[in-house]
Short mmCIF file of C-alpha atoms in Angstrom, two decimals:
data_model
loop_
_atom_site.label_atom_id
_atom_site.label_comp_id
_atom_site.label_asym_id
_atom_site.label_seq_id
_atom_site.Cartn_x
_atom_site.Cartn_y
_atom_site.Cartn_z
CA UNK M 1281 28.14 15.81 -5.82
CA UNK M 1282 26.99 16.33 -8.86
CA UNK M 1283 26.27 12.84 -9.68
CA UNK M 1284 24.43 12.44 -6.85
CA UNK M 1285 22.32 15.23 -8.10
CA UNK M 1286 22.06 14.02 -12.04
CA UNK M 1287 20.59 10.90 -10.27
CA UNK M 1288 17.69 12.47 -8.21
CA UNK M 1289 16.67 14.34 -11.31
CA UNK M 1290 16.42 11.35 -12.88
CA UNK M 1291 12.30 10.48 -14.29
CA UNK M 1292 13.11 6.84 -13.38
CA UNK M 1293 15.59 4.44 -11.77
CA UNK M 1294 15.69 0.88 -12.15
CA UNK M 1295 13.08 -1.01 -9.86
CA UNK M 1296 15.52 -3.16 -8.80
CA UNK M 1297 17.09 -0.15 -7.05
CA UNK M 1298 13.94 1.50 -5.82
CA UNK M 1299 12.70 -2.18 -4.56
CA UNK M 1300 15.82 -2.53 -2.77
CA UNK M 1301 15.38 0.96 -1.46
CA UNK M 1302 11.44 0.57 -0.70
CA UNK M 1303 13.14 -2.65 1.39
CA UNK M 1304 16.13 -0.61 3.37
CA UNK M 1305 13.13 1.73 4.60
CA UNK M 1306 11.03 -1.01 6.03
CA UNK M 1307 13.89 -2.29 7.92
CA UNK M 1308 14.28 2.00 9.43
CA UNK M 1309 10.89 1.99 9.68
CA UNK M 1310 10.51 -1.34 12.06
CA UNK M 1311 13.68 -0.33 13.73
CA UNK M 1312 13.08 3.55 14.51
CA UNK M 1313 8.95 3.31 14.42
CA UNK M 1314 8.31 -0.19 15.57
CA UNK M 1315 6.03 -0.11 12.81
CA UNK M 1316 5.18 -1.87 9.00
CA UNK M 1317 4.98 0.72 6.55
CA UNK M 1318 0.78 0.75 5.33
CA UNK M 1319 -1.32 3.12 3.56
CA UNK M 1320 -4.81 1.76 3.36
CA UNK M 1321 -6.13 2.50 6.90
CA UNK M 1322 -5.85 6.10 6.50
CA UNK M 1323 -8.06 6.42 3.88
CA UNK M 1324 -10.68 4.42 6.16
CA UNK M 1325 -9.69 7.29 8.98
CA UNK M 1326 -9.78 9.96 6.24
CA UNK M 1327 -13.24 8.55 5.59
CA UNK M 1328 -14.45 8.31 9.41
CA UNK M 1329 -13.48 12.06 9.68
CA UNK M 1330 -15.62 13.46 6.81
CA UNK M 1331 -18.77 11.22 8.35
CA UNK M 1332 -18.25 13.04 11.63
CA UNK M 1333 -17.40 16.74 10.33
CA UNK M 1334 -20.74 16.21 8.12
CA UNK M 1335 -22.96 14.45 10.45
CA UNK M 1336 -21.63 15.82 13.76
CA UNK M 1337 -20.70 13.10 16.71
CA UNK M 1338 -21.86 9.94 14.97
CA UNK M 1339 -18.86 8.67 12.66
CA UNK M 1340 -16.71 7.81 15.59
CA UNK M 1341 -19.72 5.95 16.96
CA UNK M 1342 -19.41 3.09 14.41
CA UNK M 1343 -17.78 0.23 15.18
CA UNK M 1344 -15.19 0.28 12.98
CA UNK M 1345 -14.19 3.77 13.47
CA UNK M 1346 -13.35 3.10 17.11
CA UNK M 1347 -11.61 -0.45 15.87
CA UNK M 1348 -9.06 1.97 13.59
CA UNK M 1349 -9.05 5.07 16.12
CA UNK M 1350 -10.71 8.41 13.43
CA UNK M 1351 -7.31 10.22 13.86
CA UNK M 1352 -3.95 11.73 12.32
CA UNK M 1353 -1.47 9.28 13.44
CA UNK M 1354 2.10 8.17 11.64
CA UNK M 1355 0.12 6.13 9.15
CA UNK M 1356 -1.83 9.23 7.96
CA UNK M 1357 1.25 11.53 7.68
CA UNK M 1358 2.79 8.29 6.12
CA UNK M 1359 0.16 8.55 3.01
CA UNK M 1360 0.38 12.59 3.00
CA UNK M 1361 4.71 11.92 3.12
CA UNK M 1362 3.83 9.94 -0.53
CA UNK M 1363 2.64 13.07 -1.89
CA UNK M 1364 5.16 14.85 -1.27
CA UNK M 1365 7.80 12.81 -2.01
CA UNK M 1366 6.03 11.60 -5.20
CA UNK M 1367 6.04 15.57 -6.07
CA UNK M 1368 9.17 16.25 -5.40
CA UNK M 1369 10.91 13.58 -7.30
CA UNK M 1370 8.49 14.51 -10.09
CA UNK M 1371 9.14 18.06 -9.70
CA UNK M 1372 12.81 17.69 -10.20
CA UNK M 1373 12.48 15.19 -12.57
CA UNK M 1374 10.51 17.67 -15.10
CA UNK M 1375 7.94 14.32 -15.12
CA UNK M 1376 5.17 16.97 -12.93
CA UNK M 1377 2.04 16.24 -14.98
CA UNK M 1378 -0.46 18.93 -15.54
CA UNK M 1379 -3.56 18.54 -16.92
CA UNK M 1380 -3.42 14.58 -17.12
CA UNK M 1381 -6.51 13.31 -16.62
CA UNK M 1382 -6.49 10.27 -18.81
CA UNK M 1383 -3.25 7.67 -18.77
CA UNK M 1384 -2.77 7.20 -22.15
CA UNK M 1385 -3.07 3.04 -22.04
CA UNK M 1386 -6.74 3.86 -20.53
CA UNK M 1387 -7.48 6.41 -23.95
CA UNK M 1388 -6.04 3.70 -26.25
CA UNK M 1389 -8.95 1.51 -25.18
CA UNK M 1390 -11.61 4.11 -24.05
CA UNK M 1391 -10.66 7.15 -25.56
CA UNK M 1392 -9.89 10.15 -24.18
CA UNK M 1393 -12.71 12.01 -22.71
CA UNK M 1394 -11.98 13.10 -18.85
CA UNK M 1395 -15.65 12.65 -17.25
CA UNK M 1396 -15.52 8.74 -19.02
CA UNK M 1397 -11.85 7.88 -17.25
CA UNK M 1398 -12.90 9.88 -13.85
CA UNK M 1399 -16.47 7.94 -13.67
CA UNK M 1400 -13.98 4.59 -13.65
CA UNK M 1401 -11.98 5.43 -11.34
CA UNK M 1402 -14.68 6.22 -8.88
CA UNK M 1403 -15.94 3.02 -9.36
CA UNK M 1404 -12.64 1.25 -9.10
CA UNK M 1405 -11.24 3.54 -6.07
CA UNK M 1406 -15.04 2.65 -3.84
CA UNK M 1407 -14.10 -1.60 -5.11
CA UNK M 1408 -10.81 -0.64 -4.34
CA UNK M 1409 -11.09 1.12 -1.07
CA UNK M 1410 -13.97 -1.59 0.41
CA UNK M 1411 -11.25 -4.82 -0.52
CA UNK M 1412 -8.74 -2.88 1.04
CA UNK M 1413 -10.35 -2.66 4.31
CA UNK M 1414 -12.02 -6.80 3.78
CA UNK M 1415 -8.81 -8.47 3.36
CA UNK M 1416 -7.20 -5.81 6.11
CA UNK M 1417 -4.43 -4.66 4.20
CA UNK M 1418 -3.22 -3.24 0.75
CA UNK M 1419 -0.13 -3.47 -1.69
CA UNK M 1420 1.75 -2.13 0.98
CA UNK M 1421 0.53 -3.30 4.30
CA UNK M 1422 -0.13 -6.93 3.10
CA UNK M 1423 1.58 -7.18 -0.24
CA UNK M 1424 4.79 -5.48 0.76
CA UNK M 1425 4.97 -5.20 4.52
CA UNK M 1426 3.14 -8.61 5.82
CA UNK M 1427 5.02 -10.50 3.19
CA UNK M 1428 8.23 -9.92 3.69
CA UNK M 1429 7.21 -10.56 7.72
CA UNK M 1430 5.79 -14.03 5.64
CA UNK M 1431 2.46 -13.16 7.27
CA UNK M 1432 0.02 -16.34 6.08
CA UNK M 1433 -2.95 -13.10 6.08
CA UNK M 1434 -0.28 -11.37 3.85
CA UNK M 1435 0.91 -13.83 1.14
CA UNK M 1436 -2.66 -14.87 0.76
CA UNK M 1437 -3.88 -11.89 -0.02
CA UNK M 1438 -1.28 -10.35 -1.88
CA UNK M 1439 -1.40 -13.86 -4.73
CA UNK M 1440 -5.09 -13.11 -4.73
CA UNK M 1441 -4.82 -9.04 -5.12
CA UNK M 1442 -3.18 -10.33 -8.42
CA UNK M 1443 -5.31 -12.69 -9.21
CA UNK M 1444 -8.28 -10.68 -9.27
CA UNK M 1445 -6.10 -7.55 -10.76
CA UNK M 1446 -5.03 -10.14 -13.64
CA UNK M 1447 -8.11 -11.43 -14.16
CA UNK M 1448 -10.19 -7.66 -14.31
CA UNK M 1449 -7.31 -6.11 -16.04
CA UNK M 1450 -7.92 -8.34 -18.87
CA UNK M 1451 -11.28 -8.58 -19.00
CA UNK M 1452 -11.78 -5.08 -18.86
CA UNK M 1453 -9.03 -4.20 -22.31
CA UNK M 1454 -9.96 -6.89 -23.78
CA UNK M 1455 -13.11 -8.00 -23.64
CA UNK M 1456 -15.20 -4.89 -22.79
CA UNK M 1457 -12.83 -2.53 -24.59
CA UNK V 1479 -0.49 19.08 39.04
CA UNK V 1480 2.66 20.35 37.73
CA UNK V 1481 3.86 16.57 37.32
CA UNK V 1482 0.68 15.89 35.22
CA UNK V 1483 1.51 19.22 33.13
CA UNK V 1484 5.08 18.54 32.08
CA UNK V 1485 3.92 14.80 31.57
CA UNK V 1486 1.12 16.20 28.53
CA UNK V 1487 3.80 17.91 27.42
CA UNK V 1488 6.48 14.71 26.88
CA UNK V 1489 3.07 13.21 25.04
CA UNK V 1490 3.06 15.87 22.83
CA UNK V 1491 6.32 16.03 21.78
CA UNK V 1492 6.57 12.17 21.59
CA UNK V 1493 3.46 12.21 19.71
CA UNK V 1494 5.17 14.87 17.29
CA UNK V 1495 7.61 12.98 16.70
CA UNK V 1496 5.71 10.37 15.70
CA UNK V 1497 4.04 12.32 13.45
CA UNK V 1498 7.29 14.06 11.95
CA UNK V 1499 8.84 10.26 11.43
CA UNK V 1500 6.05 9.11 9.65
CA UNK V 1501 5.95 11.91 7.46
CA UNK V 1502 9.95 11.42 6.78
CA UNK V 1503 9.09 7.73 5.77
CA UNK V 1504 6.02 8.76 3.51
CA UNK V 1505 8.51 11.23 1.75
CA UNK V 1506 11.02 8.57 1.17
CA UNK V 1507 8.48 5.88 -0.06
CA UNK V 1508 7.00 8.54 -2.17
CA UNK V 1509 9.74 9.41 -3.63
CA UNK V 1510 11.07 5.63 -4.62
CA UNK V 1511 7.77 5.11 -5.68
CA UNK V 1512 7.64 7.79 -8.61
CA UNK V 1513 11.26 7.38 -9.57
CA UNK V 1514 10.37 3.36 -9.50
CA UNK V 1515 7.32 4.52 -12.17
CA UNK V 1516 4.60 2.97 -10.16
CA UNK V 1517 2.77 6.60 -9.88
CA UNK V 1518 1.73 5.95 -13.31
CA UNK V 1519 -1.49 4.16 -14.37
CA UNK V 1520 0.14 2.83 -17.54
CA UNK V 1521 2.45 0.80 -15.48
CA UNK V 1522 0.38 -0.90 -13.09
CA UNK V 1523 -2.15 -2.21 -15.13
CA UNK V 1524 0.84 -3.05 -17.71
CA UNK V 1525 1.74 -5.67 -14.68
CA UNK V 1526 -2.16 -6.40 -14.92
CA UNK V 1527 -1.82 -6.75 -18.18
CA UNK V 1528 1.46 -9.02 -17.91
CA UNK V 1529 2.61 -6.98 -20.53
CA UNK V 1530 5.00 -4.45 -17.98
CA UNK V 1531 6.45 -5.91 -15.55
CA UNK V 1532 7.60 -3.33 -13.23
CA UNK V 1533 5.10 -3.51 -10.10
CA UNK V 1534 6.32 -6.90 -10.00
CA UNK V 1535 10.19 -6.19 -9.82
CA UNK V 1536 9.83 -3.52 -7.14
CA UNK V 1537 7.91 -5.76 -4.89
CA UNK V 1538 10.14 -8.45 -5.05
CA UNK V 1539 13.05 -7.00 -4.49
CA UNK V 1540 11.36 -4.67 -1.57
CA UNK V 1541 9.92 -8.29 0.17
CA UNK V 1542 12.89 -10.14 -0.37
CA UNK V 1543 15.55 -7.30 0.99
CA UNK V 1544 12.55 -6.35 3.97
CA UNK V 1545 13.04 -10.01 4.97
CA UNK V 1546 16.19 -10.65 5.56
CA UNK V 1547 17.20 -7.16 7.47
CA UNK V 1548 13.84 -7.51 9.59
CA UNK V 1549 14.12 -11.15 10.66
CA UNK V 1550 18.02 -10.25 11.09
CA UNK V 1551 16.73 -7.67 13.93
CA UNK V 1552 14.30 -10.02 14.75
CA UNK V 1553 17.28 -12.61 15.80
CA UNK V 1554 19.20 -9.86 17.38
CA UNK V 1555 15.94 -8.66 19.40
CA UNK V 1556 15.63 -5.29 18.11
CA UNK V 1557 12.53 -5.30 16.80
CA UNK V 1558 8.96 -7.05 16.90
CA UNK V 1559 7.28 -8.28 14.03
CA UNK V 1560 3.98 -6.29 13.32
CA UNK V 1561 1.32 -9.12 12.06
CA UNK V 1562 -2.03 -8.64 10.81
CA UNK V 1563 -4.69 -12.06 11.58
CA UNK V 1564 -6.56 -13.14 8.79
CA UNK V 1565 -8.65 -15.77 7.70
CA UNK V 1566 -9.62 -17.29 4.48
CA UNK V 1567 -12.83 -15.13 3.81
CA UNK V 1568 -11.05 -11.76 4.96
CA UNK V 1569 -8.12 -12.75 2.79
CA UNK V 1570 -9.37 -14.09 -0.23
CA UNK V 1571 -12.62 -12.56 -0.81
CA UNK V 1572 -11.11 -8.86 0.29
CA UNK V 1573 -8.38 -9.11 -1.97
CA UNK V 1574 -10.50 -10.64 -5.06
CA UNK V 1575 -12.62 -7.81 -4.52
CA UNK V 1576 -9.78 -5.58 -3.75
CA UNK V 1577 -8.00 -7.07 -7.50
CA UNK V 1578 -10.83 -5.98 -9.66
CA UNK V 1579 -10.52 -2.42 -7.70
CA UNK V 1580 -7.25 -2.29 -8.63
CA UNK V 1581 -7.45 -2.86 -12.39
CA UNK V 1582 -10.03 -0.75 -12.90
CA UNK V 1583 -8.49 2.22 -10.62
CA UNK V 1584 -5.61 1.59 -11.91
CA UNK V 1585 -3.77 2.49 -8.68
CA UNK V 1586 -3.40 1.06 -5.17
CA UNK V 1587 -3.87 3.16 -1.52
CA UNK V 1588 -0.21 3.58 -1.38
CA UNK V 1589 0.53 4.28 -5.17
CA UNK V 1590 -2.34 6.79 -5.51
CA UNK V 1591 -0.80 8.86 -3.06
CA UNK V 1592 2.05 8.85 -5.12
CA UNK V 1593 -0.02 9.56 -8.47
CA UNK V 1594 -1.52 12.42 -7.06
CA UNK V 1595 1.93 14.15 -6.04
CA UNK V 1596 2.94 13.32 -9.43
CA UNK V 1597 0.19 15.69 -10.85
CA UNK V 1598 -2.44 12.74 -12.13
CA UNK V 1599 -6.25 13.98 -11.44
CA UNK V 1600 -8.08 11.10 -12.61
CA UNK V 1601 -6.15 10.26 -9.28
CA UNK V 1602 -6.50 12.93 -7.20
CA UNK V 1603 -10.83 13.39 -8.23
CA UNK V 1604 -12.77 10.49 -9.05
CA UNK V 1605 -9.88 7.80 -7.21
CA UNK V 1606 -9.58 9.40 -4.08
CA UNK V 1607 -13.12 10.03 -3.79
CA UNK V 1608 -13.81 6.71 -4.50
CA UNK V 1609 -11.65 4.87 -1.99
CA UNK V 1610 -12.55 6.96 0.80
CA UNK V 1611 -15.90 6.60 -0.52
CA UNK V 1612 -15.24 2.41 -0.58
CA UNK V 1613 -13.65 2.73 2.84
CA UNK V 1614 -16.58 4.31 4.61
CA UNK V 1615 -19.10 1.63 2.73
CA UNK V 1616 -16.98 -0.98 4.47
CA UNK V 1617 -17.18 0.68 7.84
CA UNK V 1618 -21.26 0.62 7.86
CA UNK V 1619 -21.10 -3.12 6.81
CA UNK V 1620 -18.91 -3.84 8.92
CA UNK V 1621 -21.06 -5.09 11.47
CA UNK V 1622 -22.73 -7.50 9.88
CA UNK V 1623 -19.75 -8.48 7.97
CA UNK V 1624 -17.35 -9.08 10.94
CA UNK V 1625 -19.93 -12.13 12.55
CA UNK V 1626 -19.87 -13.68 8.99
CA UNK V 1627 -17.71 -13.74 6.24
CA UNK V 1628 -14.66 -12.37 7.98
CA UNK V 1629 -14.74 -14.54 10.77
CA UNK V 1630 -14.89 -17.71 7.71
CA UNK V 1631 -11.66 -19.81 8.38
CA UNK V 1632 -9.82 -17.52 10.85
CA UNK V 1633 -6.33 -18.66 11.54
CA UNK V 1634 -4.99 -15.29 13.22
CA UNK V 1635 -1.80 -14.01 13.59
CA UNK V 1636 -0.17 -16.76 11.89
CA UNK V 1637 3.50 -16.83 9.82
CA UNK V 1638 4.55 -19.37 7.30
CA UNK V 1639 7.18 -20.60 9.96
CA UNK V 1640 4.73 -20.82 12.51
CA UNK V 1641 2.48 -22.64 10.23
CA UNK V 1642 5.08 -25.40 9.50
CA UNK V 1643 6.96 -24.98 12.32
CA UNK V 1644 9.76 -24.54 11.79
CA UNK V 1645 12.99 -21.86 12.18
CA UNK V 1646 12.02 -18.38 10.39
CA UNK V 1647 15.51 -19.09 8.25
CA UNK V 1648 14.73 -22.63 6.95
CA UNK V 1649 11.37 -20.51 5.34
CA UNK V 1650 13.74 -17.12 4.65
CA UNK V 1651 16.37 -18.69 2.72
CA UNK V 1652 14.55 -20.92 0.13
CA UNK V 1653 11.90 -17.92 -0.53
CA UNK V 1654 14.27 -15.38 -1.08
CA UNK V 1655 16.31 -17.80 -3.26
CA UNK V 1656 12.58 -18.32 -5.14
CA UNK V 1657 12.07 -14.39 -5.57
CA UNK V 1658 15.72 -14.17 -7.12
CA UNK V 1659 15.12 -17.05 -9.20
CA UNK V 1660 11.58 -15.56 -10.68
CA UNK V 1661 13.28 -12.17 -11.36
CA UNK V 1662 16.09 -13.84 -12.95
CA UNK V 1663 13.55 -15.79 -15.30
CA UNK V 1664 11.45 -12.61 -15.79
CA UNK V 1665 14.52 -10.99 -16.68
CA UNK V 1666 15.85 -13.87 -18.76
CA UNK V 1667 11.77 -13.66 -20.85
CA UNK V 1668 12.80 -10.14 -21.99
CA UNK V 1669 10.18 -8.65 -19.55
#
């Protein structure tokens, strides 16, 4: 028992094990839920929600809110599960961050002033959140989930999240930093 | 009357259900997720970077152990594969777009979930905001984009067995052996 223990307080495990584990779920997830595990539609529902509590009826009047249903399905409590669990491995891990609002790799390159780091990842989270919903799919839905169905949507996208990742990442530290 | 009645209420508690098993999974995918590291900006644009190579491990050893137990249920006819259709405009100029996202962010839908439960507000402010802000940008273009660019080379519902027809395992088999082989190099490159 208390090995068990001494291993969920544990800041990291190898990602061989949490891959492995990341692939047992999918398998419980098909089996008991009949469904992939995904993240990126909720943020799209999460989005059609706002439109409509601001603006009244219309949000769920767009076409692509009725395609994706503006509502709190297993998806959404899917996404708001990752929060949780992401907290409470961190909590009992002692890795809970407070006050982090720069990653260090980002302040090596742009230093370390919040409003500079927060502006970027605006600007990468609306690029990030409008490819999502384009190619139909995420890390997880496409790049986890469709590929190891060996979706042809899935495996394309997921080579080409990477390529454009690869190709950003390095333009962005190296030749704009 | 009555009939209708108790019938709203099996909905409800089916539907709660639902709800209550999705939440379980999110939990447990959070929670490999931070103790994986992948919460943490540094590491996934490391992978980006090719200089961490983390991201990459987890998602190959998620893919290639998701494979084999779902197509074994497959076989056994215990569960249905969920696919999404594509086509080549959808699928390579949504996840282009979706790449440079991603390196700038610095996170991914299902990781910044993660990164915000580990405490991270660049995360939780200006990353959130943006990708609902993102998703709702796609949702008025949407119409316009879904007679054009999405429709570009549509091949639907497709799998790489289908597309080559052939048995799923004859596919299975050699990729998984693939995946092993690239971790073992990535292992073998000190990475």
């Amino acid at each position: 028992m208390e090995t068990t223990i001494s291993v969920l307080t544990e800041t990291a495990w190898s990602p061989y094990v949490a891959g492995i584990g990341i692939g047992v779920l999918s398998w419980l997830s098909f089996l008991i839920s009949g469904k992939p595990i995904a993240t990126s539609t909720s943020f799209a529902q999460t989005s059609g929600m706002i439109e409509g509590v601001i603006s009244g009826r219309k949000a769920g009047e767009r076409p692509y809110f009725k395609k994706i249903k503006t509502r709190i399905g297993w998806q959404w409590m899917l996404v708001l599960g990752v929060i949780a669990g992401a907290f409470i491995s961190a909590l009992i891990s002692g890795d809970l961050q407070t006050n982090a609002w720069v990653p260090p790799l980002w302040a090596s390159a742009f230093g370390d002033k919040a409003l500079t780091r927060v502006l970027a990842a605006l600007a990468g989270g609306v690029i990030l959140g409008f490819g999502a919903r384009f190619a139909g799919g995420c890390t997880s839905g496409h790049g986890i989930s469709g590929t190891l169905q060996l979706a042809v949507s899935s495996w394309i996208s997921a080579i080409f999240f990477f390529v454009g990742g690869i190709i950003a990442a390095h333009l962005i530290f190296h030749v704009i930093a | 009357m009555n009939g209708e009645k108790s019938e709203s209420v099996i909905d409800r508690k089916a539907d709660n259900r639902e709800l209550l098993t999705g939440l379980g999974f999110g939990i447990l995918f959070g929670f490999l997720l931070h103790k994986g590291g992948v919460t943490k900006y540094d590491v996934i644009v490391g992978q980006l970077l090719l200089t961490d190579f983390t991201v990459i491990k987890i998602m190959l050893s998620a893919v290639a152990t998701g494979m084999v137990g779902v197509y074994f249920m497959k076989s056994m006819g215990w569960v249905r594969l969920s696919l999404k259709s594509g086509s080549l405009g959808m699928n390579i100029v949504g996840a282009l777009i979706f790449g440079v996202g991603f390196a700038l962010l610095g996170y991914c839908p299902g990781t910044i979930a993660g990164a915000i439960g580990n405490g991270y507000l660049d995360a939780l402010t200006g990353g959130l905001a943006g990708i609902l802000l993102g998703t709702w940008i796609f949702a008025i273009l949407y119409p316009k984009l879904k007679k054009g660019i999405l429709k570009r080379g549509e091949f639907g519902d497709l799998t790489i067995p289908g597309l080559l027809k052939v048995n799923d395992w004859v596919v299975i088999v050699p990729v998984v052996t693939l995946i092993i082989l690239l971790l073992l190099l990535i292992e073998r490159a000190g990475f």
